[in-house]
Short mmCIF file of C-alpha atoms in Angstrom, two decimals:
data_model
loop_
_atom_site.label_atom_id
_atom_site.label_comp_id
_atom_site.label_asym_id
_atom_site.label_seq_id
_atom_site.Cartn_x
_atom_site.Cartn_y
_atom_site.Cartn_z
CA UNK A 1 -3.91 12.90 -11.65
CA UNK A 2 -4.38 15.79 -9.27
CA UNK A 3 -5.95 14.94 -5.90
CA UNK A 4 -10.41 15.54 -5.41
CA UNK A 5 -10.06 18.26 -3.33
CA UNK A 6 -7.47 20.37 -5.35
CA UNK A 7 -9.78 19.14 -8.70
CA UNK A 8 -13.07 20.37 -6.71
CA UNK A 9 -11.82 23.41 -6.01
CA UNK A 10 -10.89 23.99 -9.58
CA UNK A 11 -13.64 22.80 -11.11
CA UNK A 12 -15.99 24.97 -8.68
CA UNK A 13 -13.88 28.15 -9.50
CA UNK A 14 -14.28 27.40 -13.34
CA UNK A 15 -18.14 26.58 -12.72
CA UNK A 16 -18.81 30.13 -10.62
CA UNK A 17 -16.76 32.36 -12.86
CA UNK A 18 -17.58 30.97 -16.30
CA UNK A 19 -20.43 29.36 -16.47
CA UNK A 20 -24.29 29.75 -15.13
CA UNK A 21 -24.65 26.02 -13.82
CA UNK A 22 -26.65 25.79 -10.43
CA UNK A 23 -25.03 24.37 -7.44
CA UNK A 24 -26.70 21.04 -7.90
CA UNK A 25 -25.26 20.77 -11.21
CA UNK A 26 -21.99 21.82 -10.45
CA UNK A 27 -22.06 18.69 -7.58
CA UNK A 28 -23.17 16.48 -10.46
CA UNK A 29 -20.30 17.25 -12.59
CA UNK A 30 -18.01 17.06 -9.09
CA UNK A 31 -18.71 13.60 -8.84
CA UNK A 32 -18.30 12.51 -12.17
CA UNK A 33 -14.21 13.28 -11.74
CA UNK A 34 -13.33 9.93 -10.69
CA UNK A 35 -15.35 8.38 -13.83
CA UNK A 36 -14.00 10.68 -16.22
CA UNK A 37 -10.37 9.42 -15.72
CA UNK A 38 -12.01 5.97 -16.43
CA UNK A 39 -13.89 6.89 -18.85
CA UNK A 40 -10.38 8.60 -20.47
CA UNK A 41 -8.36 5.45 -19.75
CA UNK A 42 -11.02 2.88 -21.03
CA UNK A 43 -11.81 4.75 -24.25
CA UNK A 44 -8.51 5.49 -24.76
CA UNK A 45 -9.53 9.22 -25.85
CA UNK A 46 -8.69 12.39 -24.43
CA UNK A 47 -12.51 13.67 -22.12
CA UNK A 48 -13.52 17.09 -22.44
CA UNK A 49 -16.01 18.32 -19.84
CA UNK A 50 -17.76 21.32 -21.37
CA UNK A 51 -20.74 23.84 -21.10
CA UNK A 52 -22.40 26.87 -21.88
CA UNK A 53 -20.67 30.05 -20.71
CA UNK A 54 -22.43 33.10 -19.48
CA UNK A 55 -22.95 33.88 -22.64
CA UNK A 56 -24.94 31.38 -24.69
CA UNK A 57 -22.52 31.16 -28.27
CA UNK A 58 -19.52 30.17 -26.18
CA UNK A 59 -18.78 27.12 -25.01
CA UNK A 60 -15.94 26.23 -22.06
CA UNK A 61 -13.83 23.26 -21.12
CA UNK A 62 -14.51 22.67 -17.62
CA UNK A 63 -12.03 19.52 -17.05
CA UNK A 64 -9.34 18.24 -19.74
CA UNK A 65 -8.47 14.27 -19.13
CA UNK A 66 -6.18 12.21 -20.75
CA UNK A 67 -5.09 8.38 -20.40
CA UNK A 68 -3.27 7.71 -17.35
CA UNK A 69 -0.94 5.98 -19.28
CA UNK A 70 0.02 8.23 -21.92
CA UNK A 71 2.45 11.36 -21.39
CA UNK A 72 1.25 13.51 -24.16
CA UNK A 73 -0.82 17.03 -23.48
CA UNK A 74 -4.29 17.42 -23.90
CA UNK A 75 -5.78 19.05 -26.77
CA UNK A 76 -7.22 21.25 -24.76
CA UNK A 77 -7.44 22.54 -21.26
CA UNK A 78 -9.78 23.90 -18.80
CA UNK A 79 -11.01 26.83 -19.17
CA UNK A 80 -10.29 27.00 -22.70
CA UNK A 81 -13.05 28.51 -24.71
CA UNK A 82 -14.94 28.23 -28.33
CA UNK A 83 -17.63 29.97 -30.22
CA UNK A 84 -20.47 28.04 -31.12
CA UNK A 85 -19.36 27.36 -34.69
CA UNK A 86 -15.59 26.04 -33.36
CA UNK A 87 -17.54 23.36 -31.03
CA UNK A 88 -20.39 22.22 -33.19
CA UNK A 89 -20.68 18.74 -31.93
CA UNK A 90 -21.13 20.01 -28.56
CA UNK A 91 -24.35 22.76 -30.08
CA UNK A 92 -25.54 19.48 -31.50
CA UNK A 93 -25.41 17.51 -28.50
CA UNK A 94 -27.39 20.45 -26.62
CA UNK A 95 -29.91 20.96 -29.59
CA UNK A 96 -30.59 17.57 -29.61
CA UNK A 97 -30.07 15.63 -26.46
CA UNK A 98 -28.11 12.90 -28.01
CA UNK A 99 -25.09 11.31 -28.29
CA UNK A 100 -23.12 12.88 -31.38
CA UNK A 101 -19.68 11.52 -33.49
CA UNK A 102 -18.53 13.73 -35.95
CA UNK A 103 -14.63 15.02 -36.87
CA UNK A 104 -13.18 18.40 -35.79
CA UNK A 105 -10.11 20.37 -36.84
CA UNK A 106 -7.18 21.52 -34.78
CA UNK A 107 -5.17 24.26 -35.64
CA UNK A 108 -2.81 22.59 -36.75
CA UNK A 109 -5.04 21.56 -39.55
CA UNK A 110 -5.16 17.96 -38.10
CA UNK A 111 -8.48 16.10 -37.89
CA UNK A 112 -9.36 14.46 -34.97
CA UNK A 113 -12.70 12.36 -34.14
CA UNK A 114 -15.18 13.65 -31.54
CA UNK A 115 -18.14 11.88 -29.80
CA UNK A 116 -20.43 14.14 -27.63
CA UNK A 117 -22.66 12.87 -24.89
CA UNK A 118 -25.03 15.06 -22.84
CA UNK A 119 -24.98 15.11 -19.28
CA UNK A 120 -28.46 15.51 -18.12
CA UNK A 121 -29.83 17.12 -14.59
CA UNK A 122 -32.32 15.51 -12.25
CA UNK A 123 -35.18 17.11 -14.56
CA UNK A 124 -33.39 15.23 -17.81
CA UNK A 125 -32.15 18.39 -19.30
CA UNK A 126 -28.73 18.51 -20.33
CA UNK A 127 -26.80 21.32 -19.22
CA UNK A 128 -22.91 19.86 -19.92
CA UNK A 129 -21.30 17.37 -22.65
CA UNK A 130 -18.72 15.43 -22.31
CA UNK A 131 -16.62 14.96 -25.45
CA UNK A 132 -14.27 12.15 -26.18
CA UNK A 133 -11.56 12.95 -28.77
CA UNK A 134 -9.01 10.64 -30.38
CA UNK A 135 -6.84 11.09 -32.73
CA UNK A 136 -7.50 8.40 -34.56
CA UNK A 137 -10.18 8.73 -37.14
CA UNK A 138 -11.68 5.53 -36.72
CA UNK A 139 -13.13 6.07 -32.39
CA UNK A 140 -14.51 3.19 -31.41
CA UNK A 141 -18.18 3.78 -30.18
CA UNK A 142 -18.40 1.01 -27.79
CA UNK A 143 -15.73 2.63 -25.86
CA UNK A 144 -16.90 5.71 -26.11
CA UNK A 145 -20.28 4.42 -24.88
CA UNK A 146 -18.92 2.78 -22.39
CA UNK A 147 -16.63 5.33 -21.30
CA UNK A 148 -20.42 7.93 -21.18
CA UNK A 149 -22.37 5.10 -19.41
CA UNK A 150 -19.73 4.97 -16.53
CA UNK A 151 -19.79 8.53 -16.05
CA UNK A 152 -23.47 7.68 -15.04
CA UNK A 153 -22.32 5.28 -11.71
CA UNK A 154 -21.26 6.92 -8.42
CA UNK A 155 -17.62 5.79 -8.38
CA UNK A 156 -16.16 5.45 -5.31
CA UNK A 157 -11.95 6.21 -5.70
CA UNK A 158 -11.03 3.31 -4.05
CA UNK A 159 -12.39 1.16 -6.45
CA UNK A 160 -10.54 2.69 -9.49
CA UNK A 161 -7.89 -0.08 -11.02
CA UNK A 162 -5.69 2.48 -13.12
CA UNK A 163 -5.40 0.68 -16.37
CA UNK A 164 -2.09 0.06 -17.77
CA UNK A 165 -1.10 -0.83 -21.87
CA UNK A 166 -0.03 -4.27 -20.76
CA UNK A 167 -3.87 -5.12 -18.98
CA UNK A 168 -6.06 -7.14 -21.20
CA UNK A 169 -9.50 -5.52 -21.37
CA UNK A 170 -13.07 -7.44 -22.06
CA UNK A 171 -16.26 -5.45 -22.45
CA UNK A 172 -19.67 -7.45 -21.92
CA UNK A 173 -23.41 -7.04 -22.58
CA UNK A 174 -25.87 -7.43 -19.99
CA UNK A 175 -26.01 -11.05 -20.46
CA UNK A 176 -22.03 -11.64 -20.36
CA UNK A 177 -21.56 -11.77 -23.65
CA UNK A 178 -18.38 -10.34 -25.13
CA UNK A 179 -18.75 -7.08 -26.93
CA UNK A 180 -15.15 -5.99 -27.41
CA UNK A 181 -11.73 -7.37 -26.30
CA UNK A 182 -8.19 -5.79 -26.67
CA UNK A 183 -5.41 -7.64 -28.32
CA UNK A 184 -3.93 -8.37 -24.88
CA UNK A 185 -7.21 -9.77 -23.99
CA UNK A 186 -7.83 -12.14 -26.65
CA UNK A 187 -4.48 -13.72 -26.02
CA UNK A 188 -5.20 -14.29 -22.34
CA UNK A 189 -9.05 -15.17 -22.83
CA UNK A 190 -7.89 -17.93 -25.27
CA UNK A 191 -6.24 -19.95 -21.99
CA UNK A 192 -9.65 -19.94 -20.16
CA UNK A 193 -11.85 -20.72 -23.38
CA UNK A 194 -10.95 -23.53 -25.82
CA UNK A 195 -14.26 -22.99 -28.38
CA UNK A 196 -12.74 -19.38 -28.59
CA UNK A 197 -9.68 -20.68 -29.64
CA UNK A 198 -11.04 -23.41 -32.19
CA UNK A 199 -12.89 -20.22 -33.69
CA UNK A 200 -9.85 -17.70 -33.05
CA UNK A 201 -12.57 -15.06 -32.48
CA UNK A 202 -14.22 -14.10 -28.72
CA UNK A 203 -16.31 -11.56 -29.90
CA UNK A 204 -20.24 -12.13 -29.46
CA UNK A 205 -19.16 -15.44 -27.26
CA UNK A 206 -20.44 -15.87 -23.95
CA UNK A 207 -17.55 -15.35 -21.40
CA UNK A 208 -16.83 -18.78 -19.08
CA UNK A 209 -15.33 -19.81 -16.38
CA UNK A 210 -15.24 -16.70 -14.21
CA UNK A 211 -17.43 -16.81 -11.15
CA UNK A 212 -15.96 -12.74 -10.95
CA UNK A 213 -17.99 -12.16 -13.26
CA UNK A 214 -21.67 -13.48 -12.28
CA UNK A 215 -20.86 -11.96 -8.71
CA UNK A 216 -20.51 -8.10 -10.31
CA UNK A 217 -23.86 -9.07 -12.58
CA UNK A 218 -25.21 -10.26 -9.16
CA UNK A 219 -24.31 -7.44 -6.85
CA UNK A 220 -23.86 -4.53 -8.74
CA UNK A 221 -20.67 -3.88 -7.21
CA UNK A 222 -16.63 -3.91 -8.37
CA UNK A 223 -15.03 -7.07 -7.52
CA UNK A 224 -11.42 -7.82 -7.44
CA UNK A 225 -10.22 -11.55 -7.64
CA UNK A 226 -7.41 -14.14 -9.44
CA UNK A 227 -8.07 -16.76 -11.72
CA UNK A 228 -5.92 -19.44 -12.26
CA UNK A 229 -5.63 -22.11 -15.43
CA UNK A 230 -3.33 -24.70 -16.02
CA UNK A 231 -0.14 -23.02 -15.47
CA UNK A 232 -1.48 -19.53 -15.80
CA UNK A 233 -2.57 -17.08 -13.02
CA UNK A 234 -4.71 -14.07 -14.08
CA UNK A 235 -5.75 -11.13 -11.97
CA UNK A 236 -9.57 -9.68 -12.53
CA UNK A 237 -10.87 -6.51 -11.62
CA UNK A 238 -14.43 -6.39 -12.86
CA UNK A 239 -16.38 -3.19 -12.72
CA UNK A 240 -20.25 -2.95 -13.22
CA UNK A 241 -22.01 -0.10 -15.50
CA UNK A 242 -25.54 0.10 -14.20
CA UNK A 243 -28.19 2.02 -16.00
CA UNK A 244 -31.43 1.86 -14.83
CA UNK A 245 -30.64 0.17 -11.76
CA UNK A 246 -29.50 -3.01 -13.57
CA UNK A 247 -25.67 -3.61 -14.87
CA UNK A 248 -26.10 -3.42 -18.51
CA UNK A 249 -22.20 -3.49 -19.16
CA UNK A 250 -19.07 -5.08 -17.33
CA UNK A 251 -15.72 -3.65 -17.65
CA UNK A 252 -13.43 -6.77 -17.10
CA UNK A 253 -9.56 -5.99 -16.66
CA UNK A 254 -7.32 -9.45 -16.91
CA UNK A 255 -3.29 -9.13 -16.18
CA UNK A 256 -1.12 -11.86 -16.52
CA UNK A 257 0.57 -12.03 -12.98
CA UNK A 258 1.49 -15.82 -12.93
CA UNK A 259 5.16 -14.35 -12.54
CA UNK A 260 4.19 -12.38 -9.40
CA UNK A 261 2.10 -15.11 -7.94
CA UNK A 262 5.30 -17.74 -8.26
CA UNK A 263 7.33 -15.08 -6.80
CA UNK A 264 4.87 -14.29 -3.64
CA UNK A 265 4.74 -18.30 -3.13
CA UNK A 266 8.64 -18.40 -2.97
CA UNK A 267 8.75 -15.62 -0.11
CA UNK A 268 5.41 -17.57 1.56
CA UNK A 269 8.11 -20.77 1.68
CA UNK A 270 11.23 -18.47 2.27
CA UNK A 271 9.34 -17.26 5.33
CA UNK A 272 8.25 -20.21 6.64
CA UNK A 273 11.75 -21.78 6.23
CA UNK A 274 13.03 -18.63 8.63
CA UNK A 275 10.23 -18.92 11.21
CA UNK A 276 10.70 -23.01 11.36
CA UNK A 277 14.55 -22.37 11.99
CA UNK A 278 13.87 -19.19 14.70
CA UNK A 279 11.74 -21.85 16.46
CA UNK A 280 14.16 -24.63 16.14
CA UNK A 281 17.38 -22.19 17.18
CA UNK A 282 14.88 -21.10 20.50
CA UNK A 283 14.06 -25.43 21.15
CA UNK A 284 17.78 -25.84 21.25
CA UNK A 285 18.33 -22.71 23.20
CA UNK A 286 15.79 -23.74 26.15
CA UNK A 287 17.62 -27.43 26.15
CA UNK A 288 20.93 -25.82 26.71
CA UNK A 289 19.84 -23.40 29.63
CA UNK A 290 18.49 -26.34 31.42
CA UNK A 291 21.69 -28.49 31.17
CA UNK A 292 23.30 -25.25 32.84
CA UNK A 293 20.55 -25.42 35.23
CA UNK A 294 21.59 -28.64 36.34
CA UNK A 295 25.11 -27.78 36.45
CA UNK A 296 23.90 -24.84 38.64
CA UNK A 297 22.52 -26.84 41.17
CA UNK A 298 25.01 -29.22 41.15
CA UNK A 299 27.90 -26.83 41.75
CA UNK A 300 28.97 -25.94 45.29
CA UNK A 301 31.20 -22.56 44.44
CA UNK A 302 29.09 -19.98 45.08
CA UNK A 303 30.80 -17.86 42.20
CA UNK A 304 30.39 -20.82 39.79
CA UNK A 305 26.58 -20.82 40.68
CA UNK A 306 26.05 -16.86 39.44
CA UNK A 307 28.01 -17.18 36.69
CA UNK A 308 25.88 -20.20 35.84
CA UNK A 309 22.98 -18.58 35.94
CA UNK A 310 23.83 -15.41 34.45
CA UNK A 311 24.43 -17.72 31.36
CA UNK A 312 21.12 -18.95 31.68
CA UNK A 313 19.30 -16.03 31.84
CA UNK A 314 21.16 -14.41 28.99
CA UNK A 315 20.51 -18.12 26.85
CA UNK A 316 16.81 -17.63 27.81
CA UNK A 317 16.95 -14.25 26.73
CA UNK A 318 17.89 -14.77 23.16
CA UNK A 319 15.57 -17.57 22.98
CA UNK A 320 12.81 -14.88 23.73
CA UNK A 321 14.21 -13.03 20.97
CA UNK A 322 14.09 -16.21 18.38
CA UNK A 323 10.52 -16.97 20.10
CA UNK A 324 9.28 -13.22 18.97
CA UNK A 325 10.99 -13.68 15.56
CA UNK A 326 9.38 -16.68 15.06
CA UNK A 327 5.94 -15.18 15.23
CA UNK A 328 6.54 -12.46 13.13
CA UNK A 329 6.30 -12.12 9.22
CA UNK A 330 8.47 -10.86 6.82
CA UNK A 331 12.31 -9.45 6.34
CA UNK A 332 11.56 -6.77 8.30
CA UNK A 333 10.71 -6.53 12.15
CA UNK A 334 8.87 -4.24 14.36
CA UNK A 335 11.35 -3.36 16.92
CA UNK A 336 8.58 -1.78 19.29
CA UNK A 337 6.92 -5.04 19.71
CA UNK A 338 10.03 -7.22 20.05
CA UNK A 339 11.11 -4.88 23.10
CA UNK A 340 7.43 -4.86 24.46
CA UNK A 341 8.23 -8.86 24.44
CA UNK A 342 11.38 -8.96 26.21
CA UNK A 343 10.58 -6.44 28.82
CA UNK A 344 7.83 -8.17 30.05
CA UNK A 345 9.12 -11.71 30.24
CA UNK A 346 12.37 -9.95 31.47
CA UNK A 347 10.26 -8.17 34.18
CA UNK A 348 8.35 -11.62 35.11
CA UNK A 349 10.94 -13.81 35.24
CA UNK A 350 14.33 -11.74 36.27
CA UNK A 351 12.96 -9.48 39.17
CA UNK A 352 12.61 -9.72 42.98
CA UNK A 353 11.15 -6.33 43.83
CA UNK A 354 7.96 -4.27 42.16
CA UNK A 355 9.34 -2.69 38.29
CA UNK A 356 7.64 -0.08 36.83
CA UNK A 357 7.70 -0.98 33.24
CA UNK A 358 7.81 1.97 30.76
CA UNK A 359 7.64 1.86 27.29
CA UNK A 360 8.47 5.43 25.18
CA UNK A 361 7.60 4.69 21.48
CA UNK A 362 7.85 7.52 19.01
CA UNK A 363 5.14 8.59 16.79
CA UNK A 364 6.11 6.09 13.83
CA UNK A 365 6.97 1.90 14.15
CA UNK A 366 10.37 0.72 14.53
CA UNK A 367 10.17 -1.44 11.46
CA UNK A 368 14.52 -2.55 10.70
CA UNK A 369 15.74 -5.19 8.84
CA UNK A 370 15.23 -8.93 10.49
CA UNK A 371 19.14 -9.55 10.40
CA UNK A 372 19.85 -6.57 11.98
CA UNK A 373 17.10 -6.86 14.64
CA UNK A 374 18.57 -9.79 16.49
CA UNK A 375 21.55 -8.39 17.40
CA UNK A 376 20.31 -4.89 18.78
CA UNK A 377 17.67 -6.61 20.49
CA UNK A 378 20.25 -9.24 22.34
CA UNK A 379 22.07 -5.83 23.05
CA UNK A 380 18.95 -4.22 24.19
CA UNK A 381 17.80 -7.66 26.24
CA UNK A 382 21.10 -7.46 27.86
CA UNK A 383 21.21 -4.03 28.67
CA UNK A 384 17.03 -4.63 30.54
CA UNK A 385 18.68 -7.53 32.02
CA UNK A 386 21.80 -5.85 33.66
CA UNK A 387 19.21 -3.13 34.61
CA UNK A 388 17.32 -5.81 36.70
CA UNK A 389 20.35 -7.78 38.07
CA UNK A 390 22.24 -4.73 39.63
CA UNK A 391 20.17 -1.71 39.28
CA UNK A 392 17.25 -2.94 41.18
CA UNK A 393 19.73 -5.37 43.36
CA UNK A 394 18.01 -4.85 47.35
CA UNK A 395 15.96 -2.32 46.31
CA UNK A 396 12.02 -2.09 47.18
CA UNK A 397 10.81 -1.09 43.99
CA UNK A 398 12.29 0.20 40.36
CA UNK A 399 10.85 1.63 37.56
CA UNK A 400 12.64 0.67 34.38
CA UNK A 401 12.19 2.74 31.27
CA UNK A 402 12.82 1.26 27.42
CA UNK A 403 12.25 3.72 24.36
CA UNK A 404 12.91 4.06 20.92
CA UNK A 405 13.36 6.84 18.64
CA UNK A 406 13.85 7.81 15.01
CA UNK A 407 15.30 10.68 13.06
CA UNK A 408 16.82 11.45 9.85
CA UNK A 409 19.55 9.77 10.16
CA UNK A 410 19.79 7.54 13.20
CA UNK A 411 17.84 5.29 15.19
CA UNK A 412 17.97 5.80 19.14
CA UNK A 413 17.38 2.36 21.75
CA UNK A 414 17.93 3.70 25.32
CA UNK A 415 16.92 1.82 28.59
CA UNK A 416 17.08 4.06 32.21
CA UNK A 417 16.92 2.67 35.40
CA UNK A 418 16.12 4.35 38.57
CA UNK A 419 18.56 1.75 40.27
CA UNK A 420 22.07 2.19 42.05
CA UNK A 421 24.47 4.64 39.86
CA UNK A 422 27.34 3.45 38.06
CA UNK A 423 30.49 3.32 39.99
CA UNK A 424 33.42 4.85 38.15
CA UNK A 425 34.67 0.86 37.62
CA UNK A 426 31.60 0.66 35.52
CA UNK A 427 31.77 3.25 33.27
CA UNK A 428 35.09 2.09 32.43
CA UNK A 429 33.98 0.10 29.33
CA UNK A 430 36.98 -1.98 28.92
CA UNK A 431 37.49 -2.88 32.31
CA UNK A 432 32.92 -3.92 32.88
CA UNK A 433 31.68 -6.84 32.99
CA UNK A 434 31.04 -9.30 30.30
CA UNK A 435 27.16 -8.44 29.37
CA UNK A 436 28.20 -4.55 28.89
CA UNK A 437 31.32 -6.27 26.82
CA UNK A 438 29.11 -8.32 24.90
CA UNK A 439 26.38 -5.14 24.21
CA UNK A 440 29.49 -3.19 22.70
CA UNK A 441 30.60 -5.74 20.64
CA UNK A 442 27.10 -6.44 19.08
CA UNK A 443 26.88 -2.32 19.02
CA UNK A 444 29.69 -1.73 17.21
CA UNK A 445 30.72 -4.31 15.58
CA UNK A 446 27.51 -6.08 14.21
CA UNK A 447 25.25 -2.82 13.42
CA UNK A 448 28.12 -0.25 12.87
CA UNK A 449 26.82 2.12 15.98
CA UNK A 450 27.84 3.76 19.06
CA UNK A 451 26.87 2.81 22.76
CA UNK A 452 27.25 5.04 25.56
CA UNK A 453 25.83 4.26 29.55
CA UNK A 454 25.95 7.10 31.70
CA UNK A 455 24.91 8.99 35.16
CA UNK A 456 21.90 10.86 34.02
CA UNK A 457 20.40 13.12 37.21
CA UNK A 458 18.11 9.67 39.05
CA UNK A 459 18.25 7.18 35.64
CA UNK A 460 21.22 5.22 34.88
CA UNK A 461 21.14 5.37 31.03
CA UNK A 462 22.48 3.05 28.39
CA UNK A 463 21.99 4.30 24.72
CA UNK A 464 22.43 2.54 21.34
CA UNK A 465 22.50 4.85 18.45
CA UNK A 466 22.51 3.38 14.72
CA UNK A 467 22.58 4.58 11.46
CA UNK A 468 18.78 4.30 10.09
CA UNK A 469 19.77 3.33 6.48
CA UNK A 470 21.75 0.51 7.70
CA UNK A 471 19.17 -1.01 9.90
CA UNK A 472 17.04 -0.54 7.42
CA UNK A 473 14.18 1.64 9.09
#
């Protein structure tokens, strides 16, 4: 279906240039777009919005609507137009005021059954019809009717469920009682209601057990809900048609999504599994950085010490990264926030002179795959650590920038620090230290990139560049 505004402009063009509708009218029929593809889908009919042209004996199709879920053309199309004899239904409906069924016939000498219902102004005059045409002889009227009385409700987009073949679809009567049902339907209504079952027949029964229900009769207002029974789970979508400011009809939509349900309670259990072992691997993380802690203070070489607690910082570390995973939902992560975490606790814990954090984000989230955002944030948490250790190492003050950055084809980590450059030892990548070792390794080995740290004018810069389809982002 074509978006409002491009169908608005359309249908306003059409209006102007064939027809002599007033503006108010022309708004009327504008809002009745949404409806009409309803109306198309519920009926199961092709809708034909027509109305006098500028000259009285012809009649034009304004809007041409099929089912959503068929693929064949309309009939018709807008701006199409008929003498009076070719469209007598719709000269009826005019003449008269009232809905009209009668039988028409296409060129192609087929027959095909037509019900016209007038559109009526503010003043009660009608000045369009819309037509419903199937091409199935026998139309079924309380579709049709239904499919006119919606037409007659605001409808808001949003609250549109696109009906599909497989839905189950219930029709009831001001007082709930069932006034048609679909074959899909009847099968899944016969789970809720045993008497329908005993009777194998739903129609003119009262409809039970759905609470959905008495809240749209209540509030006038679509409501969207699951019902579950025995080992069945149903999803409702109930949708009021309100004539004279009471709902005299409820359109009730029932799909079978047990399947879907099981499925979503797996991943609920899968997740839960993952987040319970993230907080277990960051518990026994924290226990092992404090037996190195103690070793720390127990050792008297002075080398021993730092190397100690270089391994305790980077073991805190990825605990902070299991801590962040922990909290988050899903196979996939949001990089941003994971590096938001680790540079502050990296900044609060780590440094010994005034950082200037900075975070450059790009205009979309970081969202990768939760596998491969542990190892390119380690990689990134080592690379803000090594920044803090000996960039900032007797300075007064640092300012330490992390961003992230998307395109086509790769994604882009890079951390800058303001610190003391690299010495040409340094930039020597197999002869560094072991955290620049251990960022390479994760780099290029784990995510498939390339990693690169470099004089850059002030910055010292370390960049991690990925491929995007592999990270998943």
């Amino acid at each position: 279906m074509q978006t409002r505004g491009i169908e608005m402009s359309q249908l306003y063009t059409l209006i102007r240039d064939s027809t002599n509708l007033t503006e108010v009218q022309a708004k009327i029929l504008d809002h009745e777009q949404v409806a009409l593809q309803f109306a198309a889908d519920i009926s199961k009919n092709q809708v034909y919005l027509c109305a006098k042209g500028k000259n009285s004996d012809i009649s034009v199709i304004l809007l041409a609507v099929r089912p959503s879920y068929t693929h064949s053309q309309t009939f018709f199309k807008a701006g199409d137009t008929f003498l009076r004899d070719e469209l007598s239904i719709v000269e009826n409906v005019f003449s008269t005021g009232r809905k009209v069924a009668g039988r028409m016939e296409l060129d192609q000498g087929r027959k095909v059954a037509v019900t016209g219902y007038p559109i009526v102004d503010n003043a009660g005059v009608p000045f369009a019809v819309v037509c419903f045409v199937s091409s199935s002889l026998d139309q079924q009227q309380v579709l049709t009717d239904t499919g006119s009385l919606a037409l007659q409700v605001p409808f808001d987009g949003k609250d549109y469920y696109g009906i599909r073949p497989q839905d189950g679809v219930i029709i009831l009567d001001s007082l709930g009682r069932i006034i048609y049902s679909n074959d899909m339907a009847n099968d899944l209504y016969m789970v809720l209601d045993k008497e329908a079952v005993e009777s194998q027949e739903i129609i003119g029964h009262t409809i039970v057990r759905f609470p959905l229900v008495d809240e749209v009769m209540k509030t006038g207002r679509p409501v969207f809900g699951d019902e579950v029974s025995e080992n069945m789970t149903l999803s409702a979508w109930g949708l009021p048609i309100i004539s004279g400011g009471k709902v005299t009809r409820t359109v009730l939509i029932l799909t079978d999504v047990t399947a879907i349900r099981e499925k979503e309670k797996q991943i609920l259990v899968k997740d839960s599994v993952i987040k319970e072992i993230h907080h277990r691997v960051k518990n026994s993380l924290n226990t092992i950085a404090g037996m190195l802690r103690m070793q720390a203070r127990r050792a008297k070489d002075p080398d021993t010490k730092d190397a100690l607690k270089r391994s305790v910082n980077r073991i805190l570390g990825i605990s902070q990264i299991h801590d962040i995973l922990a909290s988050q939902s899903g196979g996939q992560i949001d990089m941003d926030v994971l590096l938001d975490r680790i540079c502050k606790l990296s900044v609060d814990s780590l440094t010994f002179c005034p950082v200037r954090v900075v975070r450059e984000k790009g205009s979309d989230p970081l969202i990768v795959d939760s596998e491969k955002a542990v190892p390119l944030a380690i990689a990134a948490n080592e690379l803000i650590h090594n920044a803090i250790d000996h960039g900032f190492n007797g300075m007064d003050k640092g300012i330490l920038i992390v961003g992230t950055s998307l395109d086509e084809e790769k994604l882009h980590v890079y951390i800058k620090n303001n610190g003391h450059p690299l010495s040409p030892e340094v930039k020597d990548m197999n002869s560094s230290g072991l955290g620049l070792q251990i960022v390479r390794n994760l780099v290029e080995i784990e995510l498939k990139g390339s990693f690169e740290l470099r004089n850059d004018g002030e910055f010292v810069t370390a960049d991690i560049y990925c491929s995007r389809a592999l990270m998943g982002a």
